[in-house]
Tab-separated table of C-alpha atoms in Angstrom:
chain	number	residue	atom	x	y	z
X	23	MET	CA	91.523	110.994	109.548
X	24	GLY	CA	90.299	114.063	111.262
X	25	VAL	CA	92.166	117.134	112.351
X	26	ILE	CA	94.202	116.860	115.535
X	27	GLY	CA	92.958	119.397	118.057
X	28	LEU	CA	89.846	120.372	116.086
X	29	GLN	CA	87.369	119.313	118.779
X	30	THR	CA	89.302	121.178	121.487
X	31	TYR	CA	89.579	124.277	119.315
X	32	MET	CA	85.884	124.261	118.452
X	33	THR	CA	84.904	123.761	122.084
X	34	ASN	CA	87.164	126.571	123.335
X	35	TYR	CA	86.830	129.166	120.578
X	36	CYS	CA	83.594	128.402	118.712
X	37	PRO	CA	81.219	126.970	121.319
X	38	ASP	CA	78.097	127.826	119.310
X	39	ALA	CA	79.375	126.128	116.140
X	40	CYS	CA	78.665	122.636	117.437
X	41	TYR	CA	75.316	121.520	118.710
X	42	GLU	CA	73.496	118.285	119.256
X	43	VAL	CA	71.200	117.013	116.545
X	44	ARG	CA	68.717	114.188	116.390
X	45	ILE	CA	70.195	111.820	113.845
X	46	THR	CA	66.788	110.244	113.274
X	47	GLY	CA	65.447	113.583	112.053
X	48	LEU	CA	68.402	114.156	109.752
X	49	ILE	CA	68.087	110.678	108.253
X	50	ASN	CA	64.350	111.107	107.672
X	51	SER	CA	64.776	114.595	106.194
X	52	TYR	CA	67.463	113.389	103.807
X	53	ARG	CA	65.408	110.398	102.682
X	54	LYS	CA	62.323	112.586	102.171
X	55	ALA	CA	64.260	115.238	100.215
X	56	THR	CA	66.230	112.865	97.991
X	57	GLY	CA	64.311	109.593	97.976
X	58	ARG	CA	67.602	107.817	98.621
X	59	GLN	CA	69.096	105.865	101.485
X	60	PRO	CA	71.374	108.067	103.598
X	61	VAL	CA	75.025	107.034	103.749
X	62	ILE	CA	76.948	108.157	106.818
X	63	VAL	CA	80.739	108.221	106.681
X	64	VAL	CA	82.395	107.163	109.946
X	65	ASP	CA	85.987	107.829	111.003
X	66	GLY	CA	86.803	104.212	111.820
X	67	SER	CA	89.799	104.973	114.024
X	68	SER	CA	87.823	107.318	116.241
X	69	CYS	CA	84.872	104.954	116.306
X	70	ILE	CA	87.053	102.070	117.487
X	71	ARG	CA	88.335	104.143	120.395
X	72	HIS	CA	84.814	105.177	121.325
X	73	LEU	CA	83.318	101.691	121.092
X	74	TYR	CA	86.230	99.879	122.713
X	75	GLY	CA	86.103	102.440	125.525
X	76	PRO	CA	86.602	100.739	128.867
X	77	LEU	CA	87.224	97.284	127.395
X	78	ASP	CA	90.606	95.699	128.087
X	79	TRP	CA	93.221	96.076	125.316
X	80	ILE	CA	95.764	93.748	126.948
X	81	LEU	CA	96.628	90.411	125.298
X	82	GLY	CA	94.481	90.980	122.247
X	83	GLY	CA	91.656	92.626	124.110
X	84	GLN	CA	88.060	91.682	124.514
X	85	LEU	CA	87.316	91.127	120.840
X	86	LYS	CA	83.969	89.391	121.302
X	87	GLU	CA	82.661	92.233	123.466
X	88	PHE	CA	83.993	94.789	120.980
X	89	ALA	CA	82.350	92.939	118.078
X	90	ASP	CA	79.049	92.906	119.988
X	91	LYS	CA	79.272	96.668	120.540
X	92	LEU	CA	80.119	97.244	116.885
X	93	VAL	CA	77.190	95.141	115.659
X	94	THR	CA	74.836	97.014	118.004
X	95	PHE	CA	76.190	100.352	116.716
X	96	VAL	CA	75.733	99.420	113.050
X	97	LYS	CA	72.286	97.880	113.582
X	98	ALA	CA	71.106	101.059	115.331
X	99	PHE	CA	71.771	103.026	112.141
X	100	GLU	CA	70.427	100.280	109.888
X	101	SER	CA	67.189	100.273	111.875
X	102	LEU	CA	66.852	103.969	110.985
X	103	GLY	CA	67.410	103.183	107.307
X	104	ALA	CA	70.950	104.548	107.065
X	105	LYS	CA	74.031	102.834	105.723
X	106	LEU	CA	77.384	103.297	107.463
X	107	VAL	CA	80.676	103.430	105.579
X	108	PHE	CA	83.822	103.180	107.694
X	109	PHE	CA	87.121	104.732	106.621
X	110	PHE	CA	90.460	103.928	108.215
X	111	ASP	CA	93.516	106.005	107.435
X	112	GLY	CA	96.003	103.399	108.583
X	113	SER	CA	97.792	105.084	111.469
X	114	THR	CA	96.722	105.212	115.065
X	115	VAL	CA	96.458	108.577	116.780
X	116	GLU	CA	99.571	107.782	118.828
X	117	ARG	CA	101.514	106.909	115.660
X	118	LYS	CA	100.370	110.149	114.004
X	119	ARG	CA	101.577	112.151	117.007
X	120	PHE	CA	104.915	110.352	116.885
X	121	ILE	CA	105.301	111.109	113.164
X	122	HIS	CA	104.298	114.743	113.715
X	123	ARG	CA	106.874	115.137	116.523
X	124	TYR	CA	109.524	113.380	114.427
X	125	VAL	CA	108.951	115.712	111.465
X	126	ASN	CA	109.131	118.755	113.744
X	127	VAL	CA	112.419	117.549	115.255
X	128	MET	CA	113.864	116.914	111.807
X	129	LYS	CA	112.970	120.460	110.718
X	130	ARG	CA	115.135	121.932	113.470
């Protein structure tokens, strides 16, 4: 999911378009305005990269440590009263880049 290069573009050409927010405030405002539990959609592929971070990927990786980080991440949002929904689009970023390059080569 996501748009390749969007973050770089926004940072370079629209620096005032993105700003930090306090997620707690957004969750509380939504709940107060709607009376419903907030549902936050998470790009699973990007989240994995962020959470796995410096953990070792070799030989299956550090799955227990990754699972611990993931549980901590989800519980942090649950403690604020929000539900997380993860979406995975199937391909890794590297695979998407490969497919994009392949399509461009085939167009030539």
